[in-house]
Short mmCIF file of C-alpha atoms in Angstrom, two decimals:
data_model
loop_
_atom_site.label_atom_id
_atom_site.label_comp_id
_atom_site.label_asym_id
_atom_site.label_seq_id
_atom_site.Cartn_x
_atom_site.Cartn_y
_atom_site.Cartn_z
CA UNK A 14 -22.79 -11.76 -12.24
CA UNK A 15 -19.02 -11.51 -11.94
CA UNK A 16 -17.02 -10.57 -15.02
CA UNK A 17 -13.26 -10.63 -15.56
CA UNK A 18 -12.31 -7.36 -17.26
CA UNK A 19 -9.16 -8.76 -18.81
CA UNK A 20 -7.69 -12.20 -19.09
CA UNK A 21 -5.39 -12.92 -16.16
CA UNK A 22 -2.36 -14.92 -17.33
CA UNK A 23 -2.01 -18.36 -15.74
CA UNK A 24 1.72 -19.02 -15.55
CA UNK A 25 2.57 -22.70 -15.05
CA UNK A 26 4.87 -23.41 -12.16
CA UNK A 27 7.49 -25.03 -14.38
CA UNK A 28 7.63 -21.96 -16.59
CA UNK A 29 8.14 -19.74 -13.56
CA UNK A 30 10.99 -21.85 -12.34
CA UNK A 31 12.55 -21.92 -15.80
CA UNK A 32 12.45 -18.11 -15.95
CA UNK A 33 14.02 -17.84 -12.51
CA UNK A 34 16.73 -20.39 -13.27
CA UNK A 35 17.57 -18.82 -16.62
CA UNK A 36 17.96 -15.39 -15.01
CA UNK A 37 20.20 -16.78 -12.29
CA UNK A 38 22.35 -18.70 -14.73
CA UNK A 39 22.95 -15.57 -16.76
CA UNK A 40 23.65 -13.24 -13.88
CA UNK A 41 25.55 -15.30 -11.33
CA UNK A 42 26.85 -18.37 -13.20
CA UNK A 43 26.34 -20.34 -9.97
CA UNK A 44 23.90 -22.87 -8.63
CA UNK A 45 20.77 -21.73 -6.79
CA UNK A 46 22.35 -22.53 -3.44
CA UNK A 47 22.95 -19.32 -1.56
CA UNK A 48 20.46 -17.26 -3.57
CA UNK A 49 17.27 -16.04 -1.92
CA UNK A 50 14.04 -16.04 -3.94
CA UNK A 51 11.32 -13.58 -2.90
CA UNK A 52 7.92 -14.02 -4.55
CA UNK A 53 5.02 -11.57 -4.52
CA UNK A 54 2.12 -10.47 -6.73
CA UNK A 55 3.46 -7.03 -7.60
CA UNK A 56 4.84 -6.42 -11.08
CA UNK A 57 7.52 -3.90 -12.01
CA UNK A 58 5.86 -1.98 -14.88
CA UNK A 59 8.51 0.72 -14.99
CA UNK A 60 11.75 1.88 -13.40
CA UNK A 61 10.33 5.23 -12.33
CA UNK A 62 10.01 5.54 -8.52
CA UNK A 63 6.92 7.68 -9.06
CA UNK A 64 5.16 4.72 -10.61
CA UNK A 65 6.58 1.45 -9.33
CA UNK A 66 9.56 2.07 -7.12
CA UNK A 67 8.30 0.35 -3.99
CA UNK A 68 9.73 -3.05 -4.96
CA UNK A 69 13.24 -1.62 -5.33
CA UNK A 70 12.95 -0.13 -1.86
CA UNK A 71 11.49 -3.35 -0.41
CA UNK A 72 14.47 -5.27 -1.79
CA UNK A 73 16.73 -2.66 -0.16
CA UNK A 74 18.26 -1.41 -3.37
CA UNK A 75 17.23 2.19 -2.76
CA UNK A 76 16.88 4.34 0.34
CA UNK A 77 15.14 7.54 1.41
CA UNK A 78 16.16 10.51 3.52
CA UNK A 79 13.91 9.35 6.35
CA UNK A 80 13.30 5.83 7.65
CA UNK A 81 10.56 4.45 9.89
CA UNK A 82 10.45 2.21 12.97
CA UNK A 83 7.84 -0.52 13.30
CA UNK A 84 5.67 1.78 15.43
CA UNK A 85 5.74 4.58 12.84
CA UNK A 86 8.39 6.70 14.55
CA UNK A 87 10.41 8.58 11.93
CA UNK A 88 14.11 7.73 12.00
CA UNK A 89 17.21 8.99 10.23
CA UNK A 90 17.78 7.41 6.82
CA UNK A 91 20.12 9.01 4.33
CA UNK A 92 19.55 12.19 6.33
CA UNK A 93 21.42 12.00 9.63
CA UNK A 94 19.21 14.68 11.18
CA UNK A 95 16.80 17.48 10.31
CA UNK A 96 15.55 20.72 11.81
CA UNK A 97 12.75 23.24 11.31
CA UNK A 98 12.98 27.05 11.40
CA UNK A 99 11.06 28.87 14.17
CA UNK A 100 8.38 30.04 11.72
CA UNK A 101 7.91 26.51 10.36
CA UNK A 102 8.61 27.58 6.78
CA UNK A 103 12.03 26.03 6.23
CA UNK A 104 13.38 22.58 6.97
CA UNK A 105 17.00 21.44 6.65
CA UNK A 106 17.92 17.75 6.10
CA UNK A 107 21.61 17.09 6.73
CA UNK A 108 22.91 14.12 4.75
CA UNK A 109 25.11 11.39 6.15
CA UNK A 110 28.79 11.66 5.30
CA UNK A 111 30.57 9.04 3.22
CA UNK A 112 27.53 7.34 1.66
CA UNK A 113 28.26 5.83 -1.76
CA UNK A 114 25.95 5.03 -4.64
CA UNK A 115 26.30 1.65 -6.31
CA UNK A 116 28.27 3.24 -9.15
CA UNK A 117 30.92 4.37 -6.65
CA UNK A 118 29.98 8.06 -6.59
CA UNK A 119 29.31 9.81 -3.28
CA UNK A 120 25.90 10.93 -2.10
CA UNK A 121 25.77 14.73 -1.84
CA UNK A 122 22.96 17.21 -1.52
CA UNK A 123 23.49 18.18 -5.15
CA UNK A 124 23.29 14.55 -6.34
CA UNK A 125 20.18 13.85 -4.25
CA UNK A 126 18.31 16.95 -5.39
CA UNK A 127 17.15 15.69 -8.84
CA UNK A 128 15.38 12.68 -7.32
CA UNK A 129 13.59 14.88 -4.82
CA UNK A 130 12.58 17.46 -7.40
CA UNK A 131 11.04 14.71 -9.50
CA UNK A 132 8.97 13.67 -6.45
CA UNK A 133 7.42 17.14 -6.36
CA UNK A 134 5.37 16.15 -9.40
CA UNK A 135 2.15 14.23 -8.82
CA UNK A 136 1.71 11.40 -7.96
CA UNK A 137 4.86 11.89 -5.88
CA UNK A 138 4.31 12.24 -2.14
CA UNK A 139 6.06 15.61 -1.94
CA UNK A 140 3.27 17.06 -4.11
CA UNK A 141 1.05 16.78 -1.01
CA UNK A 142 3.12 19.39 0.84
CA UNK A 143 3.07 23.17 0.19
CA UNK A 144 6.68 23.17 -1.01
CA UNK A 145 7.86 26.38 -2.62
CA UNK A 146 11.31 25.12 -3.58
CA UNK A 147 14.04 22.61 -2.86
CA UNK A 148 17.72 23.59 -2.72
CA UNK A 149 21.07 21.92 -2.10
CA UNK A 150 23.02 24.01 0.40
CA UNK A 151 26.34 22.47 1.35
CA UNK A 152 25.54 18.98 2.58
CA UNK A 153 21.93 19.84 3.34
CA UNK A 154 18.64 19.64 1.47
CA UNK A 155 16.75 22.86 2.20
CA UNK A 156 12.97 22.75 1.86
CA UNK A 157 11.15 26.08 1.68
CA UNK A 158 7.41 25.94 2.39
CA UNK A 159 4.57 28.30 1.51
CA UNK A 160 2.99 27.54 4.87
CA UNK A 161 3.88 25.34 7.86
CA UNK A 162 3.54 21.61 7.29
CA UNK A 163 4.23 19.59 10.44
CA UNK A 164 4.31 16.07 8.95
CA UNK A 165 6.95 16.96 6.32
CA UNK A 166 9.68 14.51 7.48
CA UNK A 167 7.31 11.56 7.03
CA UNK A 168 6.91 12.42 3.33
CA UNK A 169 10.62 11.81 2.82
CA UNK A 170 10.11 8.17 3.85
CA UNK A 171 7.77 7.50 0.91
CA UNK A 172 9.05 5.30 -1.92
CA UNK A 173 8.55 8.10 -4.46
CA UNK A 174 11.36 10.03 -2.71
CA UNK A 175 13.98 7.27 -2.95
CA UNK A 176 17.34 8.71 -3.92
CA UNK A 177 18.89 7.58 -7.19
CA UNK A 178 22.37 8.42 -8.45
CA UNK A 179 22.65 10.99 -11.26
CA UNK A 180 23.77 8.10 -13.50
CA UNK A 181 20.26 6.62 -13.18
CA UNK A 182 18.80 9.31 -15.44
CA UNK A 183 18.90 9.68 -19.18
CA UNK A 184 19.55 12.93 -21.07
CA UNK A 185 15.90 14.01 -20.87
CA UNK A 186 15.51 13.10 -17.18
CA UNK A 187 13.94 9.66 -17.68
CA UNK A 188 14.90 6.86 -15.29
CA UNK A 189 16.97 4.36 -17.30
CA UNK A 190 18.58 2.37 -14.48
CA UNK A 191 18.27 1.94 -10.70
CA UNK A 192 21.47 3.01 -8.97
CA UNK A 193 20.81 3.43 -5.27
CA UNK A 194 22.66 3.49 -1.97
CA UNK A 195 21.14 0.42 -0.27
CA UNK A 196 22.79 -2.82 0.86
CA UNK A 197 21.87 -4.49 -2.45
CA UNK A 198 22.54 -3.41 -6.01
CA UNK A 199 20.71 -4.37 -9.20
CA UNK A 200 22.36 -7.07 -11.32
CA UNK A 201 19.62 -7.48 -13.93
CA UNK A 202 15.97 -6.58 -14.50
CA UNK A 203 13.42 -8.46 -16.60
CA UNK A 204 10.41 -6.18 -16.39
CA UNK A 205 7.66 -6.58 -15.48
CA UNK A 206 8.36 -9.90 -13.80
CA UNK A 207 11.65 -9.98 -11.94
CA UNK A 208 14.96 -8.48 -10.98
CA UNK A 209 18.16 -9.87 -9.46
CA UNK A 210 20.29 -8.19 -6.78
CA UNK A 211 23.58 -8.84 -5.07
CA UNK A 212 25.12 -7.44 -1.91
CA UNK A 213 26.83 -4.06 -2.27
CA UNK A 214 30.13 -4.19 -0.42
CA UNK A 215 30.30 -0.40 -0.25
CA UNK A 216 27.20 -0.17 1.93
CA UNK A 217 27.81 1.64 5.19
CA UNK A 218 26.17 -1.16 7.25
CA UNK A 219 28.80 -3.77 6.41
CA UNK A 220 28.48 -7.28 4.99
CA UNK A 221 25.09 -9.03 4.85
CA UNK A 222 24.51 -12.79 5.26
CA UNK A 223 22.32 -12.95 2.15
CA UNK A 224 24.61 -12.16 -0.79
CA UNK A 225 22.29 -12.79 -3.75
CA UNK A 226 18.51 -12.49 -4.11
CA UNK A 227 15.84 -12.43 -6.81
CA UNK A 228 12.39 -10.86 -6.71
CA UNK A 229 9.82 -12.66 -8.88
CA UNK A 230 6.29 -11.39 -9.58
CA UNK A 231 3.69 -14.17 -9.74
CA UNK A 232 0.17 -12.91 -10.24
CA UNK A 233 -1.85 -15.95 -9.19
CA UNK A 234 -2.13 -16.74 -5.49
CA UNK A 235 -2.57 -20.46 -6.29
CA UNK A 236 0.76 -20.55 -8.09
CA UNK A 237 2.52 -18.75 -5.24
CA UNK A 238 1.04 -21.29 -2.81
CA UNK A 239 2.38 -24.17 -4.94
CA UNK A 240 5.83 -22.59 -4.89
CA UNK A 241 5.64 -22.38 -1.09
CA UNK A 242 4.52 -26.00 -0.72
CA UNK A 243 7.17 -27.36 -3.08
CA UNK A 244 10.01 -25.37 -1.49
CA UNK A 245 10.70 -23.40 -4.68
CA UNK A 246 10.89 -20.00 -2.94
CA UNK A 247 12.17 -18.65 0.34
CA UNK A 248 9.75 -15.78 1.04
CA UNK A 249 6.25 -15.83 -0.44
CA UNK A 250 3.99 -12.83 0.16
CA UNK A 251 0.25 -12.25 -0.07
CA UNK A 252 -1.39 -15.65 -0.25
CA UNK A 253 -5.12 -16.19 -0.07
CA UNK A 254 -6.59 -17.17 3.34
CA UNK A 255 -7.35 -20.78 2.31
CA UNK A 256 -3.76 -21.38 1.19
CA UNK A 257 -2.41 -19.83 4.39
CA UNK A 258 -4.58 -22.13 6.49
CA UNK A 259 -3.22 -25.14 4.62
CA UNK A 260 0.39 -23.95 4.81
CA UNK A 261 0.21 -23.36 8.56
CA UNK A 262 -0.17 -27.13 8.89
CA UNK A 263 2.87 -27.78 6.68
CA UNK A 264 5.94 -28.57 8.83
CA UNK A 265 8.34 -27.59 6.01
CA UNK A 266 7.36 -23.90 6.06
CA UNK A 267 6.59 -21.21 8.59
CA UNK A 268 3.89 -18.54 8.33
CA UNK A 269 4.50 -15.16 9.96
CA UNK A 270 1.98 -12.33 10.17
CA UNK A 271 1.85 -8.77 11.46
CA UNK A 272 -1.05 -6.32 11.75
CA UNK A 273 -0.55 -3.42 9.38
CA UNK A 274 -2.17 0.00 8.85
CA UNK A 275 -4.20 -1.19 5.86
CA UNK A 276 -7.95 -1.64 5.46
CA UNK A 277 -10.25 -3.32 2.97
CA UNK A 278 -12.99 -0.86 2.11
CA UNK A 279 -15.65 0.01 -0.43
CA UNK A 280 -14.81 3.27 -2.17
CA UNK A 281 -18.05 4.98 -3.19
CA UNK A 282 -18.82 7.70 -5.69
CA UNK A 283 -20.80 9.92 -3.34
CA UNK A 284 -21.72 12.16 -6.26
CA UNK A 285 -23.50 9.35 -8.08
CA UNK A 286 -27.32 9.67 -7.99
CA UNK A 287 -27.32 6.11 -6.65
CA UNK A 288 -25.04 6.86 -3.68
CA UNK A 289 -25.26 10.55 -2.87
CA UNK A 290 -27.85 10.02 -0.10
CA UNK A 291 -26.04 9.12 3.11
CA UNK A 292 -28.96 6.82 4.02
CA UNK A 293 -28.07 4.64 1.04
CA UNK A 294 -24.41 4.50 2.08
CA UNK A 295 -25.42 3.58 5.62
CA UNK A 296 -27.78 0.91 4.31
CA UNK A 297 -24.96 -0.66 2.29
CA UNK A 298 -22.79 -0.68 5.41
CA UNK A 299 -25.55 -2.28 7.49
CA UNK A 300 -26.08 -5.00 4.89
CA UNK A 301 -22.45 -6.18 5.14
CA UNK A 302 -21.73 -8.91 7.69
CA UNK A 303 -18.12 -8.13 8.55
CA UNK A 304 -17.86 -10.74 11.29
CA UNK A 305 -18.87 -13.51 8.89
CA UNK A 306 -16.50 -12.23 6.21
CA UNK A 307 -13.57 -12.12 8.64
CA UNK A 308 -14.33 -15.55 10.04
CA UNK A 309 -15.26 -17.49 6.90
CA UNK A 310 -13.30 -15.72 4.15
CA UNK A 311 -10.27 -14.12 5.80
CA UNK A 312 -10.03 -16.90 8.44
CA UNK A 313 -9.21 -14.25 11.04
CA UNK A 314 -12.15 -13.07 13.20
CA UNK A 315 -10.14 -10.21 14.71
CA UNK A 316 -9.86 -8.54 11.30
CA UNK A 317 -13.57 -7.54 11.08
CA UNK A 318 -13.45 -3.74 10.83
CA UNK A 319 -15.38 -1.84 13.49
CA UNK A 320 -14.24 1.46 11.94
CA UNK A 321 -11.95 2.59 9.13
CA UNK A 322 -8.76 2.98 11.16
CA UNK A 323 -7.31 -0.27 12.58
CA UNK A 324 -5.83 -0.32 16.09
CA UNK A 325 -2.35 -0.32 14.54
CA UNK A 326 -2.96 3.31 13.50
CA UNK A 327 -2.04 4.72 16.87
CA UNK A 328 -3.81 8.00 17.58
CA UNK A 329 -6.34 7.56 14.76
CA UNK A 330 -8.26 4.49 15.88
CA UNK A 331 -11.09 5.87 18.02
CA UNK A 332 -12.13 3.36 20.72
CA UNK A 333 -15.10 5.55 21.68
CA UNK A 334 -16.87 5.03 18.35
CA UNK A 335 -19.86 2.71 18.25
CA UNK A 336 -18.69 -0.19 16.06
CA UNK A 337 -20.09 -0.66 12.58
CA UNK A 338 -23.07 -2.97 12.81
CA UNK A 339 -24.86 -5.52 10.63
CA UNK A 340 -28.63 -5.06 10.43
CA UNK A 341 -30.27 -6.05 7.10
CA UNK A 342 -33.73 -5.05 8.31
CA UNK A 343 -32.61 -1.51 9.19
CA UNK A 344 -30.76 -1.41 5.85
CA UNK A 345 -34.03 -2.13 3.99
CA UNK A 346 -35.80 0.61 5.96
CA UNK A 347 -33.10 3.17 5.18
CA UNK A 348 -33.25 2.28 1.49
CA UNK A 349 -37.02 2.76 1.50
CA UNK A 350 -36.64 6.09 3.30
CA UNK A 351 -34.11 7.15 0.64
CA UNK A 352 -36.63 6.42 -2.14
CA UNK A 353 -35.54 2.96 -3.32
CA UNK A 354 -38.47 0.91 -4.70
CA UNK A 355 -38.83 -2.66 -5.93
CA UNK A 356 -38.89 -3.17 -9.70
CA UNK A 357 -40.74 -5.80 -11.69
CA UNK A 358 -37.38 -7.45 -12.42
CA UNK A 359 -36.64 -7.86 -8.72
CA UNK A 360 -33.86 -5.44 -7.61
CA UNK A 361 -34.60 -2.08 -6.05
CA UNK A 362 -34.29 1.04 -8.15
CA UNK A 363 -34.05 4.72 -7.33
CA UNK A 364 -36.30 6.90 -9.45
CA UNK A 365 -36.28 4.27 -12.16
CA UNK A 366 -32.48 4.08 -12.21
CA UNK A 367 -29.69 2.38 -10.24
CA UNK A 368 -31.27 -1.09 -10.55
CA UNK A 369 -27.73 -2.32 -11.20
CA UNK A 370 -24.48 -0.77 -9.93
CA UNK A 371 -20.94 -1.71 -10.89
CA UNK A 372 -18.51 -2.95 -8.24
CA UNK A 373 -14.94 -2.88 -9.49
CA UNK A 374 -12.12 -4.78 -7.79
CA UNK A 375 -8.77 -6.34 -8.69
CA UNK A 376 -6.70 -9.51 -8.44
CA UNK A 377 -3.53 -8.03 -6.94
CA UNK A 378 -4.91 -8.86 -3.50
CA UNK A 379 -6.16 -12.47 -3.83
CA UNK A 380 -8.94 -12.11 -1.26
CA UNK A 381 -10.67 -9.21 -3.01
CA UNK A 382 -12.42 -11.09 -5.85
CA UNK A 383 -13.89 -13.57 -3.36
CA UNK A 384 -14.93 -10.76 -1.02
CA UNK A 385 -16.63 -8.96 -3.90
CA UNK A 386 -18.81 -12.04 -4.51
CA UNK A 387 -19.78 -12.20 -0.83
CA UNK A 388 -20.62 -8.48 -0.72
CA UNK A 389 -22.60 -8.87 -3.94
CA UNK A 390 -24.72 -11.55 -2.28
CA UNK A 391 -25.16 -9.66 1.00
CA UNK A 392 -26.39 -6.56 -0.84
CA UNK A 393 -28.69 -8.69 -2.99
CA UNK A 394 -30.40 -9.78 0.21
CA UNK A 395 -31.45 -6.18 0.91
CA UNK A 396 -32.52 -5.58 -2.69
CA UNK A 397 -29.44 -4.02 -4.32
CA UNK A 398 -27.95 -5.55 -7.45
CA UNK A 399 -24.22 -5.30 -8.13
CA UNK A 400 -22.38 -6.17 -11.32
CA UNK A 401 -18.90 -7.23 -10.22
CA UNK A 402 -16.04 -6.55 -12.61
CA UNK A 403 -12.53 -7.78 -11.83
CA UNK A 404 -9.56 -5.98 -13.34
CA UNK A 405 -6.31 -4.73 -11.86
CA UNK A 406 -5.50 -2.20 -9.16
CA UNK A 407 -4.99 0.66 -11.61
CA UNK A 408 -8.63 0.55 -12.73
CA UNK A 409 -9.95 2.13 -9.52
CA UNK A 410 -7.84 5.32 -9.64
CA UNK A 411 -8.49 5.55 -13.38
CA UNK A 412 -12.23 5.34 -12.72
CA UNK A 413 -11.91 8.01 -10.04
CA UNK A 414 -10.12 10.43 -12.35
CA UNK A 415 -12.50 9.75 -15.26
CA UNK A 416 -15.55 10.06 -13.02
CA UNK A 417 -16.85 6.67 -14.14
CA UNK A 418 -16.39 4.71 -10.91
CA UNK A 419 -19.49 3.80 -8.90
CA UNK A 420 -18.02 1.42 -6.30
CA UNK A 421 -14.57 -0.04 -5.85
CA UNK A 422 -13.50 -2.77 -3.44
CA UNK A 423 -9.93 -1.93 -2.49
CA UNK A 424 -7.18 -2.52 0.04
CA UNK A 425 -5.95 0.90 1.16
CA UNK A 426 -2.57 1.32 2.81
CA UNK A 427 -2.66 4.12 5.40
CA UNK A 428 1.01 3.53 6.14
CA UNK A 429 2.45 4.84 2.88
CA UNK A 430 4.35 7.23 5.13
CA UNK A 431 5.05 6.80 8.84
CA UNK A 432 2.59 9.59 9.64
CA UNK A 433 -0.84 8.61 8.19
CA UNK A 434 -1.97 12.24 8.28
CA UNK A 435 -0.44 12.87 4.87
CA UNK A 436 -2.31 9.97 3.25
CA UNK A 437 -5.58 10.71 5.04
CA UNK A 438 -5.54 14.41 4.17
CA UNK A 439 -5.05 13.41 0.54
CA UNK A 440 -7.85 10.82 0.66
CA UNK A 441 -10.49 12.82 2.51
CA UNK A 442 -9.51 16.44 2.08
CA UNK A 443 -11.00 19.03 -0.21
CA UNK A 444 -10.30 17.23 -3.51
CA UNK A 445 -10.61 13.63 -2.34
CA UNK A 446 -8.18 11.05 -3.65
CA UNK A 447 -7.75 8.11 -6.00
CA UNK A 448 -8.03 5.72 -3.05
CA UNK A 449 -10.24 7.87 -0.83
CA UNK A 450 -13.38 9.94 -1.06
CA UNK A 451 -14.97 10.59 -4.46
CA UNK A 452 -17.25 13.59 -4.93
CA UNK A 453 -17.58 13.98 -1.17
CA UNK A 454 -16.53 16.92 0.91
CA UNK A 455 -16.99 17.93 4.54
CA UNK A 456 -15.93 21.48 5.53
CA UNK A 457 -15.36 20.47 9.15
CA UNK A 458 -12.99 17.69 8.16
CA UNK A 459 -11.11 20.13 5.89
CA UNK A 460 -10.64 22.44 8.88
CA UNK A 461 -9.48 19.60 11.12
CA UNK A 462 -6.91 18.41 8.59
CA UNK A 463 -5.68 21.97 8.18
CA UNK A 464 -5.18 22.25 11.93
CA UNK A 465 -3.30 18.95 12.10
CA UNK A 466 -1.05 19.93 9.20
CA UNK A 467 -0.21 23.38 10.56
CA UNK A 468 -0.20 22.36 14.26
CA UNK A 469 -0.76 25.85 15.71
CA UNK A 470 -0.18 26.39 19.41
CA UNK A 471 -3.10 25.15 21.48
CA UNK A 472 -4.55 22.92 18.75
CA UNK A 473 -5.81 19.64 20.26
CA UNK A 474 -4.52 16.97 17.85
CA UNK A 475 -6.04 14.05 19.76
CA UNK A 476 -9.48 15.62 19.66
CA UNK A 477 -9.13 16.43 15.96
CA UNK A 478 -8.14 12.88 14.99
CA UNK A 479 -11.01 11.44 16.99
CA UNK A 480 -13.50 13.81 15.34
CA UNK A 481 -12.23 12.90 11.85
CA UNK A 482 -12.82 9.20 12.61
CA UNK A 483 -16.31 10.07 13.86
CA UNK A 484 -17.24 12.01 10.71
CA UNK A 485 -16.00 9.25 8.42
CA UNK A 486 -17.97 6.68 10.45
CA UNK A 487 -21.14 8.77 10.12
CA UNK A 488 -20.99 9.82 6.47
CA UNK A 489 -19.23 6.76 5.02
CA UNK A 490 -17.55 8.13 1.88
CA UNK A 491 -15.76 4.80 2.06
CA UNK A 492 -17.23 1.79 3.87
CA UNK A 493 -14.77 -0.25 5.99
CA UNK A 494 -14.95 -4.03 5.56
CA UNK A 495 -11.88 -5.54 7.23
CA UNK A 496 -8.46 -4.77 8.58
CA UNK A 497 -5.27 -6.44 7.43
CA UNK A 498 -2.43 -8.62 8.47
CA UNK A 499 0.61 -8.89 6.23
CA UNK A 500 1.67 -12.51 5.91
CA UNK A 501 4.74 -14.23 4.56
CA UNK A 502 5.41 -17.93 4.10
CA UNK A 503 9.02 -18.69 4.99
CA UNK A 504 10.93 -21.61 3.52
CA UNK A 505 13.13 -23.91 5.58
CA UNK A 506 16.41 -22.52 4.19
CA UNK A 507 16.25 -19.19 6.05
CA UNK A 508 15.78 -17.75 9.53
CA UNK A 509 15.61 -14.30 11.09
CA UNK A 510 12.73 -13.10 8.90
CA UNK A 511 10.74 -10.17 10.33
CA UNK A 512 7.88 -8.19 8.83
CA UNK A 513 7.72 -4.44 8.36
CA UNK A 514 4.24 -3.13 9.34
CA UNK A 515 4.73 -0.24 6.90
CA UNK A 516 5.69 -2.61 4.05
CA UNK A 517 8.72 -0.49 3.16
CA UNK A 518 11.26 -3.29 3.36
CA UNK A 519 11.59 -7.08 3.20
CA UNK A 520 14.43 -6.63 5.71
CA UNK A 521 16.78 -8.87 3.78
CA UNK A 522 19.80 -7.69 5.77
CA UNK A 523 18.42 -9.37 8.90
CA UNK A 524 17.86 -12.76 7.24
CA UNK A 525 20.32 -15.61 7.70
CA UNK A 526 20.68 -19.00 6.07
CA UNK A 527 19.46 -21.82 8.28
CA UNK A 528 22.54 -23.81 7.17
CA UNK A 529 25.94 -22.55 6.14
CA UNK A 530 24.82 -21.79 2.59
CA UNK A 531 21.29 -23.12 2.43
CA UNK A 532 20.17 -26.17 0.55
CA UNK A 533 19.69 -26.02 -3.20
CA UNK A 534 16.15 -25.49 -4.38
#
């Protein structure tokens, strides 16, 4: 049985267009010609970068101290350069000169410091580092550490560290507006659905071809697909595989895709009596036919996961690992060895319990509900019964923290920062993580992460990363299902669209109109 946890609003296409047109009429007083519309499934529940700031960064309203190349190399952002002390306990980030916020004020170390100090609080990325204090010294941000932390610069590329002007904050420190330094500035926001931006002429990179743009959140993949087919949007992200197949045959649009460091996986509560035996976790993995899922559901055979880390995670993907296999017969044997027995009702149980387990997933990624139904059926064939509940993406971390989660089907981004070590250490380290291990710990993996973070002389990082992949493949605190490609459907009005494998930016500054101003929608 599959149950919807909460009613998902079905927004008619006409209503969406009315909302978009009304916003544009109020903010620009012009026709829709020359205004880019970006559509995705992600809402804007708040202005706080710690909670929902990624969309402001993707629309290039805000920036961070550190940027990232497509291959994960860290690059200067608002910081022109950085250095580390010989003992590894202090880093200095020197800010670029002459950078202006959208309110006209200059970026200084003192004005950047409040944003960074806020990011020290969980769930900010800086909370993952052993930071003792942050200081503004001249034009530099000084970071004092309790112990060496080699991947520190990558943390300053995370969206939670985006720099806002002091005018963004209210008297008690709450974020009341988004005033950044990027090539676009906010014109209006209609949370949680949309916001409008226009080019900021004070940006250090000069004029941009796209002068006006709107981001619109549309929850249903079917509605986003209709907007793509009818030419009502310029960039449409995250469509379901069936819609993408149909749109690839549409001559009026173009579909671009890029492999990204993201994986679809089953997050398991390894402390649950149902799942604490590794033989049960291995049986679940063996029951899943990844090749069939990738071919029939995702329409991309190359995306069947052979291990957790996709090849795009350079240095972490371990080509020496035996690939994850499908073997229902061996799965049944492992379940029997672990004590699972058939009940009079049909499903297996474990000591009279676990005859039904909850699988939680969400609609933010349109393929996940369908995948949950397929996994439900594949596990049924080896005797395990799942009750699938569909909610939103926040339900999985909430279940982790409350201790109520049994299984969660999720899409985990291992490219939240250019160096995946930070994310992985948070997911699989001593405490586990909202999107990683739950009630699972491995002392060897703790030691390996510690070595990678501290990077002492003589420590073999390649060997350590390979061993971490091997342990995760053996013990399966999360079970890999598929890897990911990010896709975008591009309307006929624009050209020059490229995709960011780290999903930090929509790269609006590189987009051009196909005509002089683009045709009206």
